[in-house]
PDB file of C-alpha atoms in Angstrom:
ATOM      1  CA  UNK A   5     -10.842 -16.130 -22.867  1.00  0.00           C
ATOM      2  CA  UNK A   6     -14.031 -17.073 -25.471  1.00  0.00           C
ATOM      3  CA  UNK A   7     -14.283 -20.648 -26.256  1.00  0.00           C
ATOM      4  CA  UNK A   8     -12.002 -21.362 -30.087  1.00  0.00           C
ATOM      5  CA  UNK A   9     -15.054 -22.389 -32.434  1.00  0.00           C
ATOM      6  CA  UNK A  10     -12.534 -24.055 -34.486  1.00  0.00           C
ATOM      7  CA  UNK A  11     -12.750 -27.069 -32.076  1.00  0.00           C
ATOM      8  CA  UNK A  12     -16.297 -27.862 -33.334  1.00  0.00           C
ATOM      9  CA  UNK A  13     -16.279 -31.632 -35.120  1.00  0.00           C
ATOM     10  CA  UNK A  14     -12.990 -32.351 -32.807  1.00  0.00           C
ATOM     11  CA  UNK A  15     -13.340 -35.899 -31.158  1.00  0.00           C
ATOM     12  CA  UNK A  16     -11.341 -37.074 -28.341  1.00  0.00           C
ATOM     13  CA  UNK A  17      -9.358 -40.351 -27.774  1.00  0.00           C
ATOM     14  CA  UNK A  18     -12.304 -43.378 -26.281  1.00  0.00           C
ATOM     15  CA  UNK A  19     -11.886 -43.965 -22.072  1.00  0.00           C
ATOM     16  CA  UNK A  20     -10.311 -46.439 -20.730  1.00  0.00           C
ATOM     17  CA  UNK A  21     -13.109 -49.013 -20.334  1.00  0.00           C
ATOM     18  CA  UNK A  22     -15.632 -48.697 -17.282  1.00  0.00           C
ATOM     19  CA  UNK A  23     -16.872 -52.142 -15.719  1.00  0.00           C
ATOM     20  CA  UNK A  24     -20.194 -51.361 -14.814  1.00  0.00           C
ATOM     21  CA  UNK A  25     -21.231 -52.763 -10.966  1.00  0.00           C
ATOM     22  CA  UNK A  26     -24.618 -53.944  -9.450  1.00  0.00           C
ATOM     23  CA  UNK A  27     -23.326 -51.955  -6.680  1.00  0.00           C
ATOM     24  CA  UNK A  28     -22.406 -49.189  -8.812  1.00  0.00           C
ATOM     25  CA  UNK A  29     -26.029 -49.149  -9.769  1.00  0.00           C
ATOM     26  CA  UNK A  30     -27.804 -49.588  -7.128  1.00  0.00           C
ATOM     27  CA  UNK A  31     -25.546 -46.922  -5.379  1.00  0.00           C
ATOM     28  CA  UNK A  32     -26.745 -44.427  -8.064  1.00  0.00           C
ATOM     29  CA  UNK A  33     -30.365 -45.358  -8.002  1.00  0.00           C
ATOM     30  CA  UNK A  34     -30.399 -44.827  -4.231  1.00  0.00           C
ATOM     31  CA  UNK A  35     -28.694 -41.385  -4.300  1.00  0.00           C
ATOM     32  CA  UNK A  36     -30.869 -40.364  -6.711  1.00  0.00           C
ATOM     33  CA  UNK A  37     -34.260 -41.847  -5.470  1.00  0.00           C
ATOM     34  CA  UNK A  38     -34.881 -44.057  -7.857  1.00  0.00           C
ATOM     35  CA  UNK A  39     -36.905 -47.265  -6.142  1.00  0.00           C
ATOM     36  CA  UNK A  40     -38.006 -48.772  -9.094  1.00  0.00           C
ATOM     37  CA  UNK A  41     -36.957 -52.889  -8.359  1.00  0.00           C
ATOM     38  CA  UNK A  42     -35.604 -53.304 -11.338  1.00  0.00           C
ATOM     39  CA  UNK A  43     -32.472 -51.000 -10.566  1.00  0.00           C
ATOM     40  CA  UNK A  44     -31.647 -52.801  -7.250  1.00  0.00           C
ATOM     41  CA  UNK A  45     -32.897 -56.602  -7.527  1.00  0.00           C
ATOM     42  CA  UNK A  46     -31.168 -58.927 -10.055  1.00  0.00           C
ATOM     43  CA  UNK A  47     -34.507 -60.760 -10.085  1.00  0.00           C
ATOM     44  CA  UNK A  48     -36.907 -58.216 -10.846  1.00  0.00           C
ATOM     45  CA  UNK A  49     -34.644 -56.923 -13.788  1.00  0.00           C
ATOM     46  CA  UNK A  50     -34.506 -60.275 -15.124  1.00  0.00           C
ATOM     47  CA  UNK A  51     -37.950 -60.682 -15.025  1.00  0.00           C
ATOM     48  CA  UNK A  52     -38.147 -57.646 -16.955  1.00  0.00           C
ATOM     49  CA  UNK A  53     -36.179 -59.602 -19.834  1.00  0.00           C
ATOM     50  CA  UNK A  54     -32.520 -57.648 -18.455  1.00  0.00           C
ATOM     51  CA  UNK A  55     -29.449 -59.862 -17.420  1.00  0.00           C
ATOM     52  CA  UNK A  56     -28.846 -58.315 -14.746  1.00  0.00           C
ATOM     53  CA  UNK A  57     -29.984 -54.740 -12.772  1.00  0.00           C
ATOM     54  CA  UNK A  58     -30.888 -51.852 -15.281  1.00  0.00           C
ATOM     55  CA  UNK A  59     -28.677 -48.610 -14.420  1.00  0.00           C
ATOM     56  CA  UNK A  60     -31.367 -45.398 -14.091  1.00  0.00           C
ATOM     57  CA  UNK A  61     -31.213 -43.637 -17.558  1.00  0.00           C
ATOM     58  CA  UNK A  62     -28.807 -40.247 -16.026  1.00  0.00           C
ATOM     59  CA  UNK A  63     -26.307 -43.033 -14.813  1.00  0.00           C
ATOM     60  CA  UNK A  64     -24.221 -42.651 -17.991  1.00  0.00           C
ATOM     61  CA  UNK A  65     -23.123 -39.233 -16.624  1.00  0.00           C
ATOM     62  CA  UNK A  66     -20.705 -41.214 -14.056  1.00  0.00           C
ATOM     63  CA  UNK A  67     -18.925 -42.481 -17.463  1.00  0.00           C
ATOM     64  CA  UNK A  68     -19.338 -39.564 -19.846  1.00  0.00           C
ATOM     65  CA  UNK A  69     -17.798 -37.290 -17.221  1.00  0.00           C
ATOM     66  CA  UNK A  70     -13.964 -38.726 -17.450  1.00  0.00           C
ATOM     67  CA  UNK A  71     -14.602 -38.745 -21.565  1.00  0.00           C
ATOM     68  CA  UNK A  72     -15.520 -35.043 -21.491  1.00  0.00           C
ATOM     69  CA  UNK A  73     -12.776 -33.846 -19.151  1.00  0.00           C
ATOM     70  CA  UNK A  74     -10.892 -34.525 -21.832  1.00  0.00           C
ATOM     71  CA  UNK A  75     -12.357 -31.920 -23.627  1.00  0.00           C
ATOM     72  CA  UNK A  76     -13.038 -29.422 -20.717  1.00  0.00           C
ATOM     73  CA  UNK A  77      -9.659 -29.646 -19.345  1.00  0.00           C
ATOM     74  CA  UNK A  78      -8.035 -29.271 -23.346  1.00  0.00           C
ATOM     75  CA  UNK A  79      -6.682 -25.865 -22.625  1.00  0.00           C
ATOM     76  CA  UNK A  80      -6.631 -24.891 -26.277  1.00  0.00           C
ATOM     77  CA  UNK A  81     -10.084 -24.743 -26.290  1.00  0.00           C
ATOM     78  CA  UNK A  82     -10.286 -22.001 -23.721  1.00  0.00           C
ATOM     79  CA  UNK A  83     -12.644 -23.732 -20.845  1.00  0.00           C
ATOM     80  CA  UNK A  84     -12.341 -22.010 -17.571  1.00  0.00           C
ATOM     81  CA  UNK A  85     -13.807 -24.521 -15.635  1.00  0.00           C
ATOM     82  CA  UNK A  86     -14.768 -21.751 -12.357  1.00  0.00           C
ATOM     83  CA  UNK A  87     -17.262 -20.219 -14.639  1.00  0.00           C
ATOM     84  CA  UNK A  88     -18.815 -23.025 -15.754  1.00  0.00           C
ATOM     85  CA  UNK A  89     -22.585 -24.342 -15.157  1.00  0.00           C
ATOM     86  CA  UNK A  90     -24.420 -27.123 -16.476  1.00  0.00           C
ATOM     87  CA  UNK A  91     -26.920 -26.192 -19.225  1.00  0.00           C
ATOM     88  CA  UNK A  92     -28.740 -28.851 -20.466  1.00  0.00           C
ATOM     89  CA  UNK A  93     -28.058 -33.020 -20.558  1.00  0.00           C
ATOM     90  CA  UNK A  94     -30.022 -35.392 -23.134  1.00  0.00           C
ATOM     91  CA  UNK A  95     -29.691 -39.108 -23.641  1.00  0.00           C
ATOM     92  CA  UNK A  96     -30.665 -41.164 -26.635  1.00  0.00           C
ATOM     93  CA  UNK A  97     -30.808 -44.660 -25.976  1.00  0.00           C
ATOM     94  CA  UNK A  98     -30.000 -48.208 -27.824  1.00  0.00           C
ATOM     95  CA  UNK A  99     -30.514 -50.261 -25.156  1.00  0.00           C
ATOM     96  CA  UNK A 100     -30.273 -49.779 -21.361  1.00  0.00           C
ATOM     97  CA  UNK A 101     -27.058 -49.823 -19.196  1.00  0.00           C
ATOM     98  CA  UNK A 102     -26.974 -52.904 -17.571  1.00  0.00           C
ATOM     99  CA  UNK A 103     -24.789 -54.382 -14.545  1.00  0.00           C
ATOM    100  CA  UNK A 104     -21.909 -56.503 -16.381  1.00  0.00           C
ATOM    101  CA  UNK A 105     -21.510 -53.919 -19.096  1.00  0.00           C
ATOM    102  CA  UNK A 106     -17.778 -53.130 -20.232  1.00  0.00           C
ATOM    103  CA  UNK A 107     -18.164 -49.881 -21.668  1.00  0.00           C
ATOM    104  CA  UNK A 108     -16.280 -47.049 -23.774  1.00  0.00           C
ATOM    105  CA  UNK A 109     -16.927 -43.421 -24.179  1.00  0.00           C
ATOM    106  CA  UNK A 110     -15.992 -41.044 -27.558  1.00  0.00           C
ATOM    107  CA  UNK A 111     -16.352 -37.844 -27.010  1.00  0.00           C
ATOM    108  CA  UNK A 112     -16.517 -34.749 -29.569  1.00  0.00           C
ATOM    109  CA  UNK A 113     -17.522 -31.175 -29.910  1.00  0.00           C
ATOM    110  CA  UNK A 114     -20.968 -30.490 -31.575  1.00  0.00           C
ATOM    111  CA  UNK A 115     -21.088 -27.108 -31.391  1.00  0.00           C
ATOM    112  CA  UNK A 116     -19.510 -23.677 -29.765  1.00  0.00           C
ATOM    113  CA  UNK A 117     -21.684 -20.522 -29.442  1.00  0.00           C
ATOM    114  CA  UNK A 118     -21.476 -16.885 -27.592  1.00  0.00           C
ATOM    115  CA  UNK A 119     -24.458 -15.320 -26.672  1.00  0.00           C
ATOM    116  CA  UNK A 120     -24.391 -12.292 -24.241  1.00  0.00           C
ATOM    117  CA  UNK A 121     -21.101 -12.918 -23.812  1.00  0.00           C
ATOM    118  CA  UNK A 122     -21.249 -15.935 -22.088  1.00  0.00           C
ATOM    119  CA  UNK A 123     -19.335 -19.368 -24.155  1.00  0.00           C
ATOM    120  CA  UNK A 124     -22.226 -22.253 -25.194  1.00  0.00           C
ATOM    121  CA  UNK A 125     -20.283 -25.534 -25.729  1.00  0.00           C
ATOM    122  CA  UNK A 126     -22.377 -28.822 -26.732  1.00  0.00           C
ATOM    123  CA  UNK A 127     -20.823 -32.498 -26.322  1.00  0.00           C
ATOM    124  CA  UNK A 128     -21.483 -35.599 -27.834  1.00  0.00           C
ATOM    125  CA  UNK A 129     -20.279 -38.620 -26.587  1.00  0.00           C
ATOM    126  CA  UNK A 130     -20.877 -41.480 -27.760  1.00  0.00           C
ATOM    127  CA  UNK A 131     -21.219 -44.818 -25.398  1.00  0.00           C
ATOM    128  CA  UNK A 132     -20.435 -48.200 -26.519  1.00  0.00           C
ATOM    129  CA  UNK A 133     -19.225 -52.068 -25.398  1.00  0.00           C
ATOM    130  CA  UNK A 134     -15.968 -52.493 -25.790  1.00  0.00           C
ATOM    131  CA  UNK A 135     -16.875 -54.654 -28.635  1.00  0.00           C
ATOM    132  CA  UNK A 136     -18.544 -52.258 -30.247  1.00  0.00           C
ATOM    133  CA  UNK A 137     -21.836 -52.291 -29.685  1.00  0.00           C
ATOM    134  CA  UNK A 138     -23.829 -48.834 -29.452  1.00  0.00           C
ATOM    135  CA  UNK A 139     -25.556 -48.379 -26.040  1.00  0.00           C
ATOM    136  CA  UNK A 140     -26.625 -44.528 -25.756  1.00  0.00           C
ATOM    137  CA  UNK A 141     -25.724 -40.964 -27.291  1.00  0.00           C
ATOM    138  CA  UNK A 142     -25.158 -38.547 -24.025  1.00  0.00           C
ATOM    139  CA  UNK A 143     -25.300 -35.180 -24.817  1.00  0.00           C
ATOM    140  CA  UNK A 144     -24.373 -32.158 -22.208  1.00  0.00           C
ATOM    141  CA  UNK A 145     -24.214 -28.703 -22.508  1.00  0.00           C
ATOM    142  CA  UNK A 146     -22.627 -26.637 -20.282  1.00  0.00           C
ATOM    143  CA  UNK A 147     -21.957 -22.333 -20.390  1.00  0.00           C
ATOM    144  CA  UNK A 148     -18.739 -20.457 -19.426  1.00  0.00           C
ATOM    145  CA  UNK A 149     -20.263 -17.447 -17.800  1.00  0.00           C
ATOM    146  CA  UNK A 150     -18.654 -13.886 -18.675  1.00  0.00           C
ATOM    147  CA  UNK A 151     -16.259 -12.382 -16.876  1.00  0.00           C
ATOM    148  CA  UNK A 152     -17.919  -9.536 -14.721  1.00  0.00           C
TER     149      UNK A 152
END
């Protein structure tokens, strides 16, 4: 089944809002590698200008992930998730993720391509305080391989 291109521009309903830890952070840091003080000490971020710890810039992917299941697991659009491999992730940034953040996620369809038969779908989402407030544009594309 090829990916429905009609789906492009479709947005999905926001997350339920994600209460972002110092634990949560540091947790990620660490299983990433990341050593830098200022993503594990609540005194070296602040002395940085931060509240509180500054999340590594992939850690959005923990929230984005629930707001674009909505999307991959929308079985209209034709996503068989067995086939599918990660293609390429960007983030654009307003300000950093930060330990104390309540955030939401909006996620929509950018755009849907074939190209040697394999399905090329693009995500936007969209990551704000639950007041509002933009914090950083994820973008993730991943590719339904053909069937053999």
């Amino acid at each position: 089944m090829s990916l429905d291109p009609s789906f492009v521009g479709r947005s999905y309903p926001p997350t339920a809002p994600y209460q972002v830890g110092r634990e949560k952070i540091r947790e990620f840091a660490t299983a990433i590698g990341a050593a830098d003080a200022a993503y594990h000490d609540p005194e070296a971020a602040r002395a940085l200008g931060h509240p509180d710890v500054v999340a590594p810039p992939t850690f959005p992917q923990v929230l984005t992930m629930a707001a674009n299941a909505q999307i991959v697991e929308d079985p209209a659009l034709g996503v068989d998730y067995s086939r599918v491999v990660h293609g390429d992730q960007r983030f654009a940034y307003t300000r950093p993720v930060v330990a104390g953040d309540e955030l939401v996620c909006v996620s929509s369809i950018d755009e849907i391509t074939t190209r040697g038969g394999h399905g090329f779908l693009t995500t936007r989402t969209e990551v704000a305080t639950v007041a509002g407030e933009p914090v950083v544009t994820v973008w993730s594309k991943i590719v339904v391989r053909r069937e053999a």
